[in-house]
Amino acid sequence: MEILKSWKVHVFALVIVVICEMIGTKKLTVGPGVLLFLPMLYAMIIGAAVSLPKLKVLNLTEMNVSAKCLTIGTMMLLAKLGILMGPNLVKLMQSGLALGFQEIGHFFGTIIFGLPLAIALGLGREAIGATYSIDREPNIAIIAEKYGLDSAEGRGVLAVYICGTLFGAIWLGFVAGFIASLNILHPYALAMGAGVGSGSMMAASSGAIAAAVPSMAKEVLMYAGASNLLTSVVGVYFALFISLPTTEYLYKKLSPVLGPKNKRMEGGRSA
């Protein structure tokens, strides 16, 4: 009932959607590729501007209602993806090995690229929480249970969660659309990579890929949805028993080598 009574939220959402759809998809050529500016991108930017506390357009209660509306919208998106996946189960089964194998990148990509960089930039054990996964809600729960959110690992996981919420969908939309325009990877492979375990990030990246290859739009959404579902189902167990212990081990090995000099010296004295 609270959602239905918050007329201001629905009016703003309708106005923003109309404005963004009128603008439409814009393309900007950058080198050999193309950056796609989708209506979803405009909507996120306008919505973020409208919700700035200084403007006092929406109060905290209305912002909480907006978050609930987002949950409902995500459920509708997942229902649509389920409808697309059902008639194409044969295709999904045929690509089962590829679909499962690419999940390794979702879990270890953040560790391989993120952990050394985080340590080199001076992060302590915050690097563990920040890089052992893409740090969505289930990953926060794992860190909260194991270390507590007031720990260094807790600060790391929350920092990446906030950054992912604010910029993740925008960033992935840009990157996915640009790579799709280069024609160096098959759209199906990009679609599988889009299912990182976040509904908003998956929607932004798969939407950009579908816009770049409209003839394969349905298949792109299907593979992205299947990959996102697989990531969500196995992600908690993989992160808990494999990703987090691996990150812990690599942190102990890499920190004395890549960490700032003063921290390396402190680590040596404490040892």
CSV table of C-alpha atoms in Angstrom, one decimal:
chain,number,residue,atom,x,y,z
A,1,MET,CA,0.0,0.0,0.0
A,2,GLU,CA,2.9,2.3,0.8
A,3,ILE,CA,4.1,1.9,-2.8
A,4,LEU,CA,0.8,2.7,-4.3
A,5,LYS,CA,0.3,5.8,-2.1
A,6,SER,CA,3.6,7.4,-3.1
A,7,TRP,CA,2.3,9.1,-6.2
A,8,LYS,CA,5.3,11.4,-6.5
A,9,VAL,CA,7.6,8.5,-7.1
A,10,HIS,CA,5.5,7.1,-9.8
A,11,VAL,CA,5.0,10.5,-11.5
A,12,PHE,CA,8.7,11.1,-11.5
A,13,ALA,CA,9.4,7.6,-12.8
A,14,LEU,CA,6.9,8.1,-15.7
A,15,VAL,CA,8.3,11.5,-16.6
A,16,ILE,CA,11.9,10.2,-16.6
A,17,VAL,CA,11.0,7.2,-18.7
A,18,VAL,CA,9.1,9.4,-21.3
A,19,ILE,CA,12.1,11.8,-21.5
A,20,CYS,CA,14.7,9.1,-21.8
A,21,GLU,CA,12.7,7.2,-24.5
A,22,MET,CA,12.2,10.4,-26.5
A,23,ILE,CA,16.0,10.9,-26.4
A,24,GLY,CA,16.5,7.3,-27.5
A,25,THR,CA,19.7,5.4,-28.1
A,26,LYS,CA,22.7,7.5,-29.2
A,27,LYS,CA,26.0,6.3,-30.6
A,28,LEU,CA,29.4,7.8,-30.3
A,29,THR,CA,32.3,6.5,-32.4
A,30,VAL,CA,35.5,6.1,-30.3
A,31,GLY,CA,38.4,4.6,-32.2
A,32,PRO,CA,37.4,1.3,-33.8
A,33,GLY,CA,34.4,0.9,-31.5
A,34,VAL,CA,31.1,2.6,-30.6
A,35,LEU,CA,29.9,3.8,-27.3
A,36,LEU,CA,26.1,3.3,-26.8
A,37,PHE,CA,24.1,5.7,-24.7
A,38,LEU,CA,20.9,3.8,-23.8
A,39,PRO,CA,17.8,5.3,-22.3
A,40,MET,CA,18.6,3.3,-19.1
A,41,LEU,CA,21.8,5.4,-18.7
A,42,TYR,CA,19.9,8.7,-19.0
A,43,ALA,CA,17.3,7.4,-16.5
A,44,MET,CA,19.9,6.5,-13.9
A,45,ILE,CA,21.7,9.9,-14.2
A,46,ILE,CA,18.4,11.9,-14.1
A,47,GLY,CA,17.2,9.7,-11.2
A,48,ALA,CA,20.4,10.2,-9.3
A,49,ALA,CA,20.2,14.0,-9.8
A,50,VAL,CA,16.6,14.1,-8.7
A,51,SER,CA,17.3,12.2,-5.5
A,52,LEU,CA,20.1,14.5,-4.4
A,53,PRO,CA,19.3,15.5,-0.7
A,54,LYS,CA,20.2,19.1,-1.4
A,55,LEU,CA,17.4,19.5,-4.0
A,56,LYS,CA,14.8,18.1,-1.5
A,57,VAL,CA,12.7,16.8,-4.3
A,58,LEU,CA,12.3,13.4,-2.7
A,59,ASN,CA,12.5,12.7,1.0
A,60,LEU,CA,14.0,9.6,2.6
A,61,THR,CA,10.7,7.7,2.8
A,62,GLU,CA,10.0,8.2,-0.9
A,63,MET,CA,13.6,7.0,-1.7
A,64,ASN,CA,12.9,3.9,0.2
A,65,VAL,CA,9.7,3.4,-1.8
A,66,SER,CA,11.8,3.8,-4.9
A,67,ALA,CA,14.1,1.0,-3.8
A,68,LYS,CA,11.1,-1.3,-3.3
A,69,CYS,CA,9.8,-0.4,-6.8
A,70,LEU,CA,13.2,-1.4,-8.1
A,71,THR,CA,12.9,-4.8,-6.5
A,72,ILE,CA,9.5,-5.3,-8.2
A,73,GLY,CA,10.9,-4.1,-11.5
A,74,THR,CA,13.8,-6.6,-11.2
A,75,MET,CA,11.3,-9.4,-10.5
A,76,MET,CA,9.4,-8.5,-13.7
A,77,LEU,CA,12.7,-8.5,-15.6
A,78,LEU,CA,13.6,-12.0,-14.3
A,79,ALA,CA,10.1,-13.2,-15.3
A,80,LYS,CA,10.7,-12.0,-18.8
A,81,LEU,CA,14.1,-13.7,-18.9
A,82,GLY,CA,12.5,-16.9,-17.7
A,83,ILE,CA,10.0,-16.8,-20.5
A,84,LEU,CA,12.9,-16.3,-23.0
A,85,MET,CA,14.9,-19.1,-21.5
A,86,GLY,CA,12.1,-21.7,-21.4
A,87,PRO,CA,11.6,-22.2,-25.2
A,88,ASN,CA,15.4,-22.2,-25.7
A,89,LEU,CA,16.4,-24.8,-23.1
A,90,VAL,CA,17.9,-27.0,-25.8
A,91,LYS,CA,20.2,-24.2,-26.8
A,92,LEU,CA,21.2,-23.6,-23.2
A,93,MET,CA,21.9,-27.3,-22.7
A,94,GLN,CA,24.0,-27.4,-25.8
A,95,SER,CA,26.1,-24.5,-24.5
A,96,GLY,CA,26.2,-26.0,-20.9
A,97,LEU,CA,30.0,-26.4,-20.8
A,98,ALA,CA,30.7,-22.9,-22.1
A,99,LEU,CA,28.1,-21.4,-19.8
A,100,GLY,CA,29.6,-23.2,-16.8
A,101,PHE,CA,33.2,-22.6,-17.7
A,102,GLN,CA,32.8,-18.8,-18.1
A,103,GLU,CA,31.6,-18.6,-14.5
A,104,ILE,CA,35.3,-18.9,-13.5
A,105,GLY,CA,35.9,-15.5,-14.8
A,106,HIS,CA,33.2,-14.0,-12.7
A,107,PHE,CA,34.7,-15.3,-9.5
A,108,PHE,CA,38.5,-15.1,-10.2
A,109,GLY,CA,38.5,-12.1,-12.5
A,110,THR,CA,38.2,-9.7,-9.6
A,111,ILE,CA,40.9,-11.5,-7.7
A,112,ILE,CA,43.4,-11.7,-10.5
A,113,PHE,CA,43.1,-8.1,-11.6
A,114,GLY,CA,41.7,-6.4,-8.6
A,115,LEU,CA,43.7,-7.8,-5.7
A,116,PRO,CA,47.3,-6.9,-6.9
A,117,LEU,CA,46.1,-3.4,-7.8
A,118,ALA,CA,44.3,-2.8,-4.5
A,119,ILE,CA,47.4,-3.9,-2.6
A,120,ALA,CA,49.7,-1.7,-4.7
A,121,LEU,CA,47.4,1.3,-4.1
A,122,GLY,CA,47.9,0.9,-0.3
A,123,LEU,CA,44.8,-1.0,0.8
A,124,GLY,CA,45.4,-3.4,3.7
A,125,ARG,CA,43.0,-6.2,4.5
A,126,GLU,CA,40.3,-4.0,2.9
A,127,ALA,CA,41.6,-5.5,-0.4
A,128,ILE,CA,40.3,-8.9,0.6
A,129,GLY,CA,36.7,-7.8,1.0
A,130,ALA,CA,36.9,-5.5,-2.0
A,131,THR,CA,38.2,-8.0,-4.5
A,132,TYR,CA,37.1,-11.6,-3.6
A,133,SER,CA,33.9,-11.1,-5.6
A,134,ILE,CA,31.8,-8.4,-7.3
A,135,ASP,CA,30.5,-7.7,-3.7
A,136,ARG,CA,26.7,-7.8,-4.1
A,137,GLU,CA,24.3,-8.6,-1.2
A,138,PRO,CA,25.2,-12.3,-0.7
A,139,ASN,CA,28.9,-11.4,-0.7
A,140,ILE,CA,28.4,-8.8,2.0
A,141,ALA,CA,26.6,-11.4,4.1
A,142,ILE,CA,29.6,-13.7,3.9
A,143,ILE,CA,32.0,-11.0,5.0
A,144,ALA,CA,29.7,-9.8,7.8
A,145,GLU,CA,29.5,-13.4,9.2
A,146,LYS,CA,33.2,-14.1,8.9
A,147,TYR,CA,34.8,-10.8,9.8
A,148,GLY,CA,32.0,-8.4,10.8
A,149,LEU,CA,31.1,-5.2,8.8
A,150,ASP,CA,33.2,-3.0,11.2
A,151,SER,CA,36.4,-4.8,10.2
A,152,ALA,CA,38.8,-3.9,7.4
A,153,GLU,CA,37.3,-6.6,5.2
A,154,GLY,CA,33.9,-5.2,6.0
A,155,ARG,CA,34.9,-1.7,4.9
A,156,GLY,CA,36.3,-3.1,1.7
A,157,VAL,CA,33.2,-5.1,0.7
A,158,LEU,CA,30.9,-2.2,1.5
A,159,ALA,CA,33.0,0.3,-0.4
A,160,VAL,CA,32.8,-1.8,-3.6
A,161,TYR,CA,29.1,-2.5,-3.0
A,162,ILE,CA,28.4,1.2,-2.9
A,163,CYS,CA,30.6,1.9,-6.0
A,164,GLY,CA,28.9,-1.0,-7.8
A,165,THR,CA,25.5,0.3,-7.0
A,166,LEU,CA,26.3,3.9,-8.1
A,167,PHE,CA,28.5,3.2,-11.2
A,168,GLY,CA,28.4,-0.5,-11.9
A,169,ALA,CA,25.5,-0.5,-14.3
A,170,ILE,CA,26.7,2.6,-16.1
A,171,TRP,CA,30.2,1.3,-16.5
A,172,LEU,CA,29.2,-2.2,-17.7
A,173,GLY,CA,26.7,-0.7,-20.1
A,174,PHE,CA,29.5,1.4,-21.7
A,175,VAL,CA,32.1,-1.4,-21.7
A,176,ALA,CA,29.7,-4.1,-23.0
A,177,GLY,CA,28.3,-2.0,-25.8
A,178,PHE,CA,31.8,-0.8,-26.9
A,179,ILE,CA,33.3,-4.4,-26.9
A,180,ALA,CA,30.2,-5.7,-28.8
A,181,SER,CA,30.7,-3.0,-31.5
A,182,LEU,CA,34.3,-4.2,-32.0
A,183,ASN,CA,33.1,-7.7,-33.3
A,184,ILE,CA,36.1,-9.4,-31.6
A,185,LEU,CA,34.0,-11.6,-29.4
A,186,HIS,CA,30.8,-13.5,-30.2
A,187,PRO,CA,27.6,-11.8,-28.8
A,188,TYR,CA,26.7,-15.0,-27.0
A,189,ALA,CA,30.0,-15.0,-25.1
A,190,LEU,CA,29.5,-11.4,-24.2
A,191,ALA,CA,26.0,-12.2,-23.0
A,192,MET,CA,27.2,-14.9,-20.8
A,193,GLY,CA,29.8,-12.5,-19.4
A,194,ALA,CA,27.0,-10.0,-18.6
A,195,GLY,CA,25.5,-12.3,-16.0
A,196,VAL,CA,27.7,-11.2,-13.1
A,197,GLY,CA,25.1,-11.9,-10.4
A,198,SER,CA,23.6,-8.4,-10.3
A,199,GLY,CA,20.2,-7.7,-11.9
A,200,SER,CA,20.9,-4.1,-12.7
A,201,MET,CA,24.4,-4.7,-14.1
A,202,MET,CA,23.2,-7.6,-16.1
A,203,ALA,CA,20.3,-5.6,-17.5
A,204,ALA,CA,22.6,-2.7,-18.5
A,205,SER,CA,25.3,-4.8,-20.1
A,206,SER,CA,22.9,-7.2,-21.9
A,207,GLY,CA,20.8,-4.3,-23.1
A,208,ALA,CA,23.9,-2.6,-24.6
A,209,ILE,CA,24.9,-5.9,-26.3
A,210,ALA,CA,21.4,-6.4,-27.7
A,211,ALA,CA,21.4,-2.8,-29.0
A,212,ALA,CA,24.7,-3.5,-30.8
A,213,VAL,CA,23.4,-6.7,-32.4
A,214,PRO,CA,19.6,-6.3,-32.6
A,215,SER,CA,19.3,-9.4,-34.7
A,216,MET,CA,20.4,-11.5,-31.7
A,217,ALA,CA,18.6,-9.5,-29.1
A,218,LYS,CA,16.5,-12.4,-27.7
A,219,GLU,CA,19.3,-14.8,-27.6
A,220,VAL,CA,21.6,-12.3,-25.9
A,221,LEU,CA,19.0,-11.7,-23.1
A,222,MET,CA,18.5,-15.4,-22.8
A,223,TYR,CA,22.1,-16.3,-22.3
A,224,ALA,CA,22.6,-13.3,-20.0
A,225,GLY,CA,19.7,-14.3,-17.8
A,226,ALA,CA,20.9,-17.9,-17.7
A,227,SER,CA,24.4,-16.9,-16.7
A,228,ASN,CA,23.1,-14.4,-14.1
A,229,LEU,CA,20.9,-17.2,-12.6
A,230,LEU,CA,23.8,-19.6,-12.5
A,231,THR,CA,26.1,-17.0,-10.9
A,232,SER,CA,23.5,-16.3,-8.2
A,233,VAL,CA,22.9,-19.9,-7.4
A,234,VAL,CA,26.4,-21.2,-7.2
A,235,GLY,CA,28.0,-17.9,-6.3
A,236,VAL,CA,27.5,-18.0,-2.6
A,237,TYR,CA,29.1,-21.4,-2.2
A,238,PHE,CA,31.9,-20.7,-4.6
A,239,ALA,CA,32.7,-17.4,-2.9
A,240,LEU,CA,32.6,-18.9,0.6
A,241,PHE,CA,34.7,-22.0,0.0
A,242,ILE,CA,36.9,-21.1,-3.0
A,243,SER,CA,37.1,-17.3,-3.8
A,244,LEU,CA,37.5,-16.0,-0.2
A,245,PRO,CA,40.2,-18.5,0.9
A,246,THR,CA,42.0,-18.0,-2.4
A,247,THR,CA,42.0,-14.2,-1.8
A,248,GLU,CA,43.2,-14.6,1.8
A,249,TYR,CA,46.1,-16.8,0.6
A,250,LEU,CA,47.1,-14.5,-2.2
A,251,TYR,CA,46.9,-11.4,0.0
A,252,LYS,CA,49.4,-12.9,2.4
A,253,LYS,CA,51.7,-13.7,-0.5
A,254,LEU,CA,51.3,-10.5,-2.4
A,255,SER,CA,51.1,-7.9,0.4
A,256,PRO,CA,54.8,-8.1,1.4
A,257,VAL,CA,55.8,-7.7,-2.3
A,258,LEU,CA,53.3,-5.2,-3.7
A,259,GLY,CA,52.3,-3.3,-0.6
A,260,PRO,CA,53.7,0.2,0.3
A,261,LYS,CA,57.2,0.1,1.7
A,262,ASN,CA,56.2,1.3,5.2
A,263,LYS,CA,53.6,-1.4,5.4
A,264,ARG,CA,56.0,-4.0,4.3
A,265,MET,CA,58.4,-2.9,7.0
A,266,GLU,CA,55.7,-3.0,9.6
A,267,GLY,CA,54.7,-6.4,8.5
A,268,GLY,CA,58.3,-7.6,8.8
A,269,ARG,CA,58.7,-6.1,12.3
A,270,SER,CA,55.4,-7.6,13.5
A,271,ALA,CA,56.4,-11.0,12.2
